[in-house]
Short mmCIF file of N, CA and C in Angstrom, two decimals:
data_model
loop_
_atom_site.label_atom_id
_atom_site.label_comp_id
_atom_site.label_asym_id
_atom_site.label_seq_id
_atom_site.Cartn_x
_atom_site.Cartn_y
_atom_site.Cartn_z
N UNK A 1 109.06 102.29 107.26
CA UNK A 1 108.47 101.69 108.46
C UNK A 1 109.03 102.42 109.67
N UNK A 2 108.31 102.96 110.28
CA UNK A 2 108.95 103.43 112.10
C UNK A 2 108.84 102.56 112.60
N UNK A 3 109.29 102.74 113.66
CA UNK A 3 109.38 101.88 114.89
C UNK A 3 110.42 101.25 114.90
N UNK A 4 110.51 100.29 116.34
CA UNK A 4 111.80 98.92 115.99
C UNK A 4 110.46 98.16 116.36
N UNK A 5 110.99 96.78 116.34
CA UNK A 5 110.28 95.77 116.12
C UNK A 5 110.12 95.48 117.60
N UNK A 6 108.79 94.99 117.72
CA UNK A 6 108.51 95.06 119.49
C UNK A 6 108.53 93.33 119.35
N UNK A 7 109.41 92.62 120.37
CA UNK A 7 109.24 91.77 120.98
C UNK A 7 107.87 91.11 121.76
N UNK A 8 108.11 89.74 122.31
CA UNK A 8 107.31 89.14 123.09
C UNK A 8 106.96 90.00 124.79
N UNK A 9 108.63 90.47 125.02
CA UNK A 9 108.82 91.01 126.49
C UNK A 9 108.08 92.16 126.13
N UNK A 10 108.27 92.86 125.09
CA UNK A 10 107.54 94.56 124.89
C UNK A 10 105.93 94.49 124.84
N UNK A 11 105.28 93.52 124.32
CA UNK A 11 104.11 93.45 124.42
C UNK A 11 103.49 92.84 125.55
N UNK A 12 104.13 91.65 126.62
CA UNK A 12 103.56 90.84 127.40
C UNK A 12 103.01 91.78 128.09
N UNK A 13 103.54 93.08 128.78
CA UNK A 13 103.00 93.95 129.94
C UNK A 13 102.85 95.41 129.50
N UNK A 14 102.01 95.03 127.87
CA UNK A 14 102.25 96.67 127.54
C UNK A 14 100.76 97.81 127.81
N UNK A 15 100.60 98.95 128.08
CA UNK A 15 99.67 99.46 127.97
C UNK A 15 98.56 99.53 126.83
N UNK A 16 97.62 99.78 127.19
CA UNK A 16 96.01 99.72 125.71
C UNK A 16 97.07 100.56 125.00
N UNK A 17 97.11 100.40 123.77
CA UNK A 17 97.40 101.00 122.65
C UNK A 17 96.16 101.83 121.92
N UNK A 18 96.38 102.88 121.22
CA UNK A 18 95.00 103.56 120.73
C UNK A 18 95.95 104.67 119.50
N UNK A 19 95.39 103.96 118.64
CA UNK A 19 95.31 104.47 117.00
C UNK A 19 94.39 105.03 116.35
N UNK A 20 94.45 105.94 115.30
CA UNK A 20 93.93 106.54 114.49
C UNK A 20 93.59 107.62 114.87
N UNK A 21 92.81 109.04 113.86
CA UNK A 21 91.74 108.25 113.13
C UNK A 21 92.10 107.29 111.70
N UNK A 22 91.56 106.68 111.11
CA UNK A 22 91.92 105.76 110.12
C UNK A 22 90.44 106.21 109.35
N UNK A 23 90.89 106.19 108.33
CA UNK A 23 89.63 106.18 107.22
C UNK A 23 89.79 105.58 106.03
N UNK A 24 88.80 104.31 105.58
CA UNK A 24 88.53 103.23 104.82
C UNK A 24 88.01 103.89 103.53
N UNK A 25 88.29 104.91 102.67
CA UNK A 25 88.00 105.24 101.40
C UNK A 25 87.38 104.60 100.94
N UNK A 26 86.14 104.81 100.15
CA UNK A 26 85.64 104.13 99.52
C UNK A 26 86.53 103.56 98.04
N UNK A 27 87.24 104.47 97.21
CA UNK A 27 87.99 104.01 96.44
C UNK A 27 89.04 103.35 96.73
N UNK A 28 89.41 103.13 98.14
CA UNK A 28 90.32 101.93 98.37
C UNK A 28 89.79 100.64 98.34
N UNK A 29 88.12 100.75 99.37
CA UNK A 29 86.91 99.85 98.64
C UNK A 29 86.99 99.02 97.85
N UNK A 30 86.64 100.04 96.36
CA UNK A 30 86.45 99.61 95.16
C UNK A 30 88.21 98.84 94.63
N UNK A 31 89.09 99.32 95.25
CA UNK A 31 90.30 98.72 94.54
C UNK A 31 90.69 97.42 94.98
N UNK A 32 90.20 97.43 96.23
CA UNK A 32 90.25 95.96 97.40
C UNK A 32 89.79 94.63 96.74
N UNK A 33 88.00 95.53 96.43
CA UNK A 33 87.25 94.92 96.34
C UNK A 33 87.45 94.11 94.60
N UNK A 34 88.30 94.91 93.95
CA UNK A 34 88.37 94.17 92.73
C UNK A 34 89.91 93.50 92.70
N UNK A 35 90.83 93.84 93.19
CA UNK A 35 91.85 92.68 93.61
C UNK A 35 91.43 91.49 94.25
N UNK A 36 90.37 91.15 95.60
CA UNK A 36 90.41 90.27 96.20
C UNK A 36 88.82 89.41 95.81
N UNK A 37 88.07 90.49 94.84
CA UNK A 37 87.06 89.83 94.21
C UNK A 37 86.14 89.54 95.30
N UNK A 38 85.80 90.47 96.56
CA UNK A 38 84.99 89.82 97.40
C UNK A 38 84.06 91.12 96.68
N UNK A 39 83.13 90.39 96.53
CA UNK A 39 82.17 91.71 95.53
C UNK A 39 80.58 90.99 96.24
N UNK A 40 80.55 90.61 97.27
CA UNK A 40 79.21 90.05 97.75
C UNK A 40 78.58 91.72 97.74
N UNK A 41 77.03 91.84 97.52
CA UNK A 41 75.94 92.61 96.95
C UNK A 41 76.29 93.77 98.48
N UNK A 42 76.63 93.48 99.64
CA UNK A 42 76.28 94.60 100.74
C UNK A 42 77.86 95.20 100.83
N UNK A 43 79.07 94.90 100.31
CA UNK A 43 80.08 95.09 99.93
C UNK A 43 80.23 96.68 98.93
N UNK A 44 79.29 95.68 97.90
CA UNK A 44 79.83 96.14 96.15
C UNK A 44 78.52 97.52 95.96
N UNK A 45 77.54 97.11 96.47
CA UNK A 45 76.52 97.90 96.21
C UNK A 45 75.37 98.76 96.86
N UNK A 46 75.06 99.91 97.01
CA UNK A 46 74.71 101.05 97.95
C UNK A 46 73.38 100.17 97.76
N UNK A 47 72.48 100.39 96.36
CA UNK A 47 71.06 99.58 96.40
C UNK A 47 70.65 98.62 96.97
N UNK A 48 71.86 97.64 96.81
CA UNK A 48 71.35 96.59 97.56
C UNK A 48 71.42 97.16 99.21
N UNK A 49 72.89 97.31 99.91
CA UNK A 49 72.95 97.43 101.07
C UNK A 49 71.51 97.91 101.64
N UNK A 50 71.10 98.90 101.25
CA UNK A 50 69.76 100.05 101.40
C UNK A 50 68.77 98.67 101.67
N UNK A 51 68.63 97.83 101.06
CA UNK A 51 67.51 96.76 100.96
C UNK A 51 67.78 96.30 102.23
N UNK A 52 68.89 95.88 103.00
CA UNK A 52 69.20 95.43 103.73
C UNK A 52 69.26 96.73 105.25
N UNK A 53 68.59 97.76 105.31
CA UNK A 53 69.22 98.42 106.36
C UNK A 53 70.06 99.28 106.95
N UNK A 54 70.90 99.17 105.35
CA UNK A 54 72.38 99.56 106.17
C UNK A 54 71.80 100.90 105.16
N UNK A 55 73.02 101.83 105.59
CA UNK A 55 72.91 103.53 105.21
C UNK A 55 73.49 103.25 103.47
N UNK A 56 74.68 102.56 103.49
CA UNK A 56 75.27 102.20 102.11
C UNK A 56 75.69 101.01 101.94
N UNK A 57 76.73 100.71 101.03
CA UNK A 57 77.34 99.80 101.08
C UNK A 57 78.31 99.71 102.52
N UNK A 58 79.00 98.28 102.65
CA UNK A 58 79.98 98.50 104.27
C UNK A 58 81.61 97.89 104.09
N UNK A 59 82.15 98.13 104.49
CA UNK A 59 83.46 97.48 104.50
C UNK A 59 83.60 95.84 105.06
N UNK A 60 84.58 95.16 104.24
CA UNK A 60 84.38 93.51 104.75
C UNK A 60 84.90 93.65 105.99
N UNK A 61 84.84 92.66 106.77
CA UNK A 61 85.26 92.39 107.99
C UNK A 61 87.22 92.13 107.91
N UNK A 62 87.46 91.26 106.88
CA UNK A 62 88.76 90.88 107.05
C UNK A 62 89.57 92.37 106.39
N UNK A 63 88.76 92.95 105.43
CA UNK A 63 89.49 94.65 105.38
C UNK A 63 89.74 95.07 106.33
N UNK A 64 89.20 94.98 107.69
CA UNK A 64 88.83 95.94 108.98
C UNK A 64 90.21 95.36 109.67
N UNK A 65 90.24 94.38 109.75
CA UNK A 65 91.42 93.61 110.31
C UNK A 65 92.83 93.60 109.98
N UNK A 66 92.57 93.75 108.21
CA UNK A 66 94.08 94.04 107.40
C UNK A 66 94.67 95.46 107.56
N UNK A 67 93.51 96.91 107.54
CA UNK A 67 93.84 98.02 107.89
C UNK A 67 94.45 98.04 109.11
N UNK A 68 93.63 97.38 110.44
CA UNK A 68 93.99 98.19 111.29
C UNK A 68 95.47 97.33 111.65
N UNK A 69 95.86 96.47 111.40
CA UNK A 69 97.22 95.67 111.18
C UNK A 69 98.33 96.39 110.73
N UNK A 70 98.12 96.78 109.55
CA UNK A 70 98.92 97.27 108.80
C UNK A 70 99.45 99.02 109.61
N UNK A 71 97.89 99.86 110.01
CA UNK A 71 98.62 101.03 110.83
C UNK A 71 99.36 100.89 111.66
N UNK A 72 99.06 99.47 112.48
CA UNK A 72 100.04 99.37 113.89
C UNK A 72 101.62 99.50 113.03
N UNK A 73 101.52 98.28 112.32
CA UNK A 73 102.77 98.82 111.49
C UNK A 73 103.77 99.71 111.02
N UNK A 74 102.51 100.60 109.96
CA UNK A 74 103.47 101.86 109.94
C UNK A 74 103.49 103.09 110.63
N UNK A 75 102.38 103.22 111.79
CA UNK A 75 102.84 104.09 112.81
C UNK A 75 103.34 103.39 114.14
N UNK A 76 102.99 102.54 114.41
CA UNK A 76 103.54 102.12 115.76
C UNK A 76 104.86 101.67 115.33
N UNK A 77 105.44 100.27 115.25
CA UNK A 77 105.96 99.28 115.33
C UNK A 77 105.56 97.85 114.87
N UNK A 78 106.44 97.16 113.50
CA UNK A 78 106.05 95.87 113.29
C UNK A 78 106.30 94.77 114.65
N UNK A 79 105.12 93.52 115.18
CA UNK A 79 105.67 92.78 115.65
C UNK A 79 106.56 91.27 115.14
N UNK A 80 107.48 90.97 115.89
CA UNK A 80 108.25 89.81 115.61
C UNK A 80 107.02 88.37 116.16
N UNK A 81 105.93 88.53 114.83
CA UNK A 81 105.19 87.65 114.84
C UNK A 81 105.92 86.29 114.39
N UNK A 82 106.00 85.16 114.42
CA UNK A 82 106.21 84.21 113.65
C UNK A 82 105.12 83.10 113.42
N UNK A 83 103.88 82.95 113.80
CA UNK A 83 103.11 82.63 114.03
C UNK A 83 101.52 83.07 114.88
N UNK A 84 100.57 82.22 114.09
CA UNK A 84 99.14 83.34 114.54
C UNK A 84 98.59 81.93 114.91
N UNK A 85 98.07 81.64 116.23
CA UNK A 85 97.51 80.59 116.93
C UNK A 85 95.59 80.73 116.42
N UNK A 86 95.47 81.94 116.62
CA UNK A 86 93.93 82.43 116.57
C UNK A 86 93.82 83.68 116.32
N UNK A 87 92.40 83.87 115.28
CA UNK A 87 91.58 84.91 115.27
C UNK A 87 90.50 84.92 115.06
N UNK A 88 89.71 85.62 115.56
CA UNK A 88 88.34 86.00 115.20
C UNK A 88 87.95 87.18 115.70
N UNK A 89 86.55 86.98 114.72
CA UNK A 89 86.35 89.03 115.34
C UNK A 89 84.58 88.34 115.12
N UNK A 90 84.40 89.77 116.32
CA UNK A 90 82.72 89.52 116.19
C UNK A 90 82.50 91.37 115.70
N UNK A 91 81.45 91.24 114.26
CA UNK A 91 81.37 92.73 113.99
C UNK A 91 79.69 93.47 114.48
N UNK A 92 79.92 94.03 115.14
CA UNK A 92 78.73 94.64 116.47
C UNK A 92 78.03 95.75 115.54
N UNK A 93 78.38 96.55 114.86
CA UNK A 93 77.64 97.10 113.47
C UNK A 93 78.38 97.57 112.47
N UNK A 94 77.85 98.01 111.32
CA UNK A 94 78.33 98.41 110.02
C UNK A 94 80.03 99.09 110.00
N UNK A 95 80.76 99.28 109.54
CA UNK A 95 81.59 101.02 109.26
C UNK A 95 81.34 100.74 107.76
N UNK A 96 80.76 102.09 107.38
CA UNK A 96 80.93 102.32 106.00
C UNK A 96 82.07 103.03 105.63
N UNK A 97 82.24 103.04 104.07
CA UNK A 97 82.91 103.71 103.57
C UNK A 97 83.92 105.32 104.11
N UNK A 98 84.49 105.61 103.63
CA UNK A 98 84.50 107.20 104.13
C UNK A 98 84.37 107.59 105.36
N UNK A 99 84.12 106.89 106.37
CA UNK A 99 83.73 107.25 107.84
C UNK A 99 85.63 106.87 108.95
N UNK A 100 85.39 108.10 109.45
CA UNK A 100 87.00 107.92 110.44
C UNK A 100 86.39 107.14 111.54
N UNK A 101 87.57 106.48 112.01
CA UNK A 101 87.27 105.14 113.09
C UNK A 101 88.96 105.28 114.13
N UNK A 102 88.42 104.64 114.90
CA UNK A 102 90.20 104.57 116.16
C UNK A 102 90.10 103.52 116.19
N UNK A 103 91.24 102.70 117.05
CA UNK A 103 91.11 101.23 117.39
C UNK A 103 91.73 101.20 118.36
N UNK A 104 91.97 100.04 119.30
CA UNK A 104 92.85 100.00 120.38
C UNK A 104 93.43 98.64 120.49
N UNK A 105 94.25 98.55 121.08
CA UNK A 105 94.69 97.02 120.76
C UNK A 105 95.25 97.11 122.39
N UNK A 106 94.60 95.61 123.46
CA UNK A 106 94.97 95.32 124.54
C UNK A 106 95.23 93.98 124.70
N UNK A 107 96.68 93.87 125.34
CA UNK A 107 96.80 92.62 125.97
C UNK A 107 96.32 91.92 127.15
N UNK A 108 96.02 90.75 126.82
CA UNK A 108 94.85 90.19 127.78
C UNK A 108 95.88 89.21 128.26
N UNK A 109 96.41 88.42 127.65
CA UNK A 109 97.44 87.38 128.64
C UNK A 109 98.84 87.13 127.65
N UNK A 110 99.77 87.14 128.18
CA UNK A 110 101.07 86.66 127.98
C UNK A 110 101.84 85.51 128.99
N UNK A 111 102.47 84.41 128.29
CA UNK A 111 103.09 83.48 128.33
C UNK A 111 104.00 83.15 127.25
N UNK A 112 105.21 82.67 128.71
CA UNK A 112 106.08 82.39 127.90
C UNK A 112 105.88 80.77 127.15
N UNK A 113 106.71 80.60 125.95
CA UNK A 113 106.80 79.24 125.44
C UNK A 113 107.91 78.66 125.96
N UNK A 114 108.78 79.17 125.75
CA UNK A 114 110.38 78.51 125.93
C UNK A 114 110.98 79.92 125.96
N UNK A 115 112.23 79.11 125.87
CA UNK A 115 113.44 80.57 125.74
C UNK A 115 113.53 81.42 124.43
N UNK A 116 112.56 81.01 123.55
CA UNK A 116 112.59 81.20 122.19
C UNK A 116 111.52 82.61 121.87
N UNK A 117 110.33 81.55 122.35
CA UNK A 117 108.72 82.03 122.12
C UNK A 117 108.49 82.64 123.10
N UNK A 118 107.05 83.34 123.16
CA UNK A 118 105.82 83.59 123.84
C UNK A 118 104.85 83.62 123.01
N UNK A 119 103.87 83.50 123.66
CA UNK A 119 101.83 83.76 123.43
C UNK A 119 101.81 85.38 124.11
N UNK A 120 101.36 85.70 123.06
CA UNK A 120 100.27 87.07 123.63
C UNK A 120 98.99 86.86 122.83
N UNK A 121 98.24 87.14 123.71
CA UNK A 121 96.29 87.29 123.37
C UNK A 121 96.26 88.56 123.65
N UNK A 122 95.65 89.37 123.00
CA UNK A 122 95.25 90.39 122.32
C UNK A 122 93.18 90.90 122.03
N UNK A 123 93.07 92.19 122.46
CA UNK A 123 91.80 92.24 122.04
C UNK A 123 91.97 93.59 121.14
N UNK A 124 91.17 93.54 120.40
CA UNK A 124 90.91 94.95 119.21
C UNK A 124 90.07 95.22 119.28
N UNK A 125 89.75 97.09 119.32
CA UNK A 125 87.92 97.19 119.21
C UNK A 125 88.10 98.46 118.65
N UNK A 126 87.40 98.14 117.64
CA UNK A 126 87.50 99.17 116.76
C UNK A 126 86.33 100.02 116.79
N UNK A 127 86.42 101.41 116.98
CA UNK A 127 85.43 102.31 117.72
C UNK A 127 85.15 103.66 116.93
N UNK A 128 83.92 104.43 117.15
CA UNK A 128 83.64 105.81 116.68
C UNK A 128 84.36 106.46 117.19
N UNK A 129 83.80 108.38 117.04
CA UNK A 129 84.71 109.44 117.97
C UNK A 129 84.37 109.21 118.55
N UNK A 130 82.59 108.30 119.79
CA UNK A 130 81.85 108.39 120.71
C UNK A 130 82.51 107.25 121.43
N UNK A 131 83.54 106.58 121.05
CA UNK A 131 84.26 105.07 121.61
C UNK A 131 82.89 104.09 121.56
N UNK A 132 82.13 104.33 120.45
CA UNK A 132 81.27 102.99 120.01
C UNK A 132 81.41 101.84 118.89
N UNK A 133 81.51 101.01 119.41
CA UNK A 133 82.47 99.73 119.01
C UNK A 133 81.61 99.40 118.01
N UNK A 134 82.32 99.00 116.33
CA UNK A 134 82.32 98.80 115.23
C UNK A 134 82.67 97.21 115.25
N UNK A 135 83.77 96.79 116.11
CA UNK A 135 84.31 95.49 115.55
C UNK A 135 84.71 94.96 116.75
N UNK A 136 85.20 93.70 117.51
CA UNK A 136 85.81 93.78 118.22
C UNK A 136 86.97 91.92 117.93
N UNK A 137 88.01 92.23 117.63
CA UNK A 137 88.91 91.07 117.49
C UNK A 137 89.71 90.52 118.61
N UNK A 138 89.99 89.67 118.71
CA UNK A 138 91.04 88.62 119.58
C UNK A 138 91.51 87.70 118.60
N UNK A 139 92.89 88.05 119.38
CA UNK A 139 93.96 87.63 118.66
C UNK A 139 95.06 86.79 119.13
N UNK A 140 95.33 85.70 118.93
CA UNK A 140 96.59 84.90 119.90
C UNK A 140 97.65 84.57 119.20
N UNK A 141 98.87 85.17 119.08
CA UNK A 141 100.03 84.92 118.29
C UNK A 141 101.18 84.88 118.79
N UNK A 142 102.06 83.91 118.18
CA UNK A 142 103.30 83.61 118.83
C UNK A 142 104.30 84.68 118.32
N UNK A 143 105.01 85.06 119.73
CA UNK A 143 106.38 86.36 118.77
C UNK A 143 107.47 85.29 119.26
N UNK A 144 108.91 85.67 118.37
CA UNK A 144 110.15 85.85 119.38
C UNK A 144 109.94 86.61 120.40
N UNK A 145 111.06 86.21 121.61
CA UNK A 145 111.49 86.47 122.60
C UNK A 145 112.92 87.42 122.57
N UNK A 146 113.00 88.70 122.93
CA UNK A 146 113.89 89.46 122.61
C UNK A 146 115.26 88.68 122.59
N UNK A 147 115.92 87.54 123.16
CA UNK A 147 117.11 87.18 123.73
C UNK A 147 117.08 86.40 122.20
N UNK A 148 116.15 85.82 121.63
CA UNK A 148 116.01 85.16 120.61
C UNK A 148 116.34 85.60 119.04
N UNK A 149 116.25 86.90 118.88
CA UNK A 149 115.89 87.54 118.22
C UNK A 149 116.74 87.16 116.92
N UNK A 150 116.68 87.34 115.96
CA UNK A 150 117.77 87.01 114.85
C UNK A 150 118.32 87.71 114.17
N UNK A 151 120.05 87.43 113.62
CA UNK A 151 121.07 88.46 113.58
C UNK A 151 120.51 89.25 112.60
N UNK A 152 120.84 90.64 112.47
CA UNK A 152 120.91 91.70 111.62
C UNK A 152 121.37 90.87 109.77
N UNK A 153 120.37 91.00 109.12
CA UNK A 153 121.03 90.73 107.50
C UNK A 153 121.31 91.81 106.68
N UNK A 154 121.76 91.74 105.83
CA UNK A 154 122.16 93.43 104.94
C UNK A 154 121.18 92.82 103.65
N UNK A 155 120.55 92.01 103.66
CA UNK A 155 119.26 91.97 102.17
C UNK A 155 118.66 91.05 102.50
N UNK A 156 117.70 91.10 101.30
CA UNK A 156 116.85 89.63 101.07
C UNK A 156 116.94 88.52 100.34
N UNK A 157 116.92 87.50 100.87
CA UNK A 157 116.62 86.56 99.92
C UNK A 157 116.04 85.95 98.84
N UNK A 158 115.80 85.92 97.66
CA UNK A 158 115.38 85.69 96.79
C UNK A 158 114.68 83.87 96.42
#
């Protein structure tokens, strides 16, 4: 994992963030898609999708959300989430398979909770090379507060 772990204070006033390119393999797809069993017909299958419009099959929505999560992760910095108030995403058209995508992640409001917490709201929009928006999420989650933070452990708990 890079990074250190960004706080409530590091995100409340931070600049648009902008990641990738990221690309959704189709055989990551197919491996997703049979661990989490979401195998609905515009998912699982090019024929069908085709019936429907689309060029192929498309990536789920909550894939779109778990990827681009996970890069902030291992290229940016994990946050000291401890809680997720809200999400939703509205998806504006397809990403298929195999196709490279960026994302950006902006903070829209921060507040503090206490001496402990904060709220940050968050928007995601996940975009072409042309910056044409694929997805777009908001997000409201509670972090620690750097002063808060909790001591250093040498393992895990079992």
């Amino acid at each position: 994992m890079s990074g250190t772990v960004k706080y409530w204070e590091d995100l409340a006033e931070a600049p648009v963030r902008r990641f990738g390119p990221l690309v959704f393999g189709g055989a990551l797809l197919d491996q997703l898609l049979d661990l989490m069993g979401e195998r609905h017909p515009v998912h699982d299958s090019d024929d069908f999708a085709h019936g429907t419009d689309r060029r192929q099959r498309i990536v789920p929505g909550g894939f779109i959300h778990s990827i681009t999560s996970g890069w902030v992760v291992q290229h940016g910095a994990p946050a000291a989430i401890v809680g997720m108030r809200r999400l939703s995403w509205d998806f504006v058209r397809p990403l298929y398979p195999d196709t490279p995508f960026w994302f950006t992640t902006r903070t829209d409001r921060a507040a503090e909770i206490d001496d402990r917490l904060g709220l940050v709201e968050t928007t995601r929009r996940v975009l072409d090379e042309n910056d044409r928006v694929y997805a777009i999420g908001r997000m409201s989650v509670v972090l620690l507060r750097r002063a808060a933070r909790p001591a250093a452990t040498t393992g895990r708990k079992h």
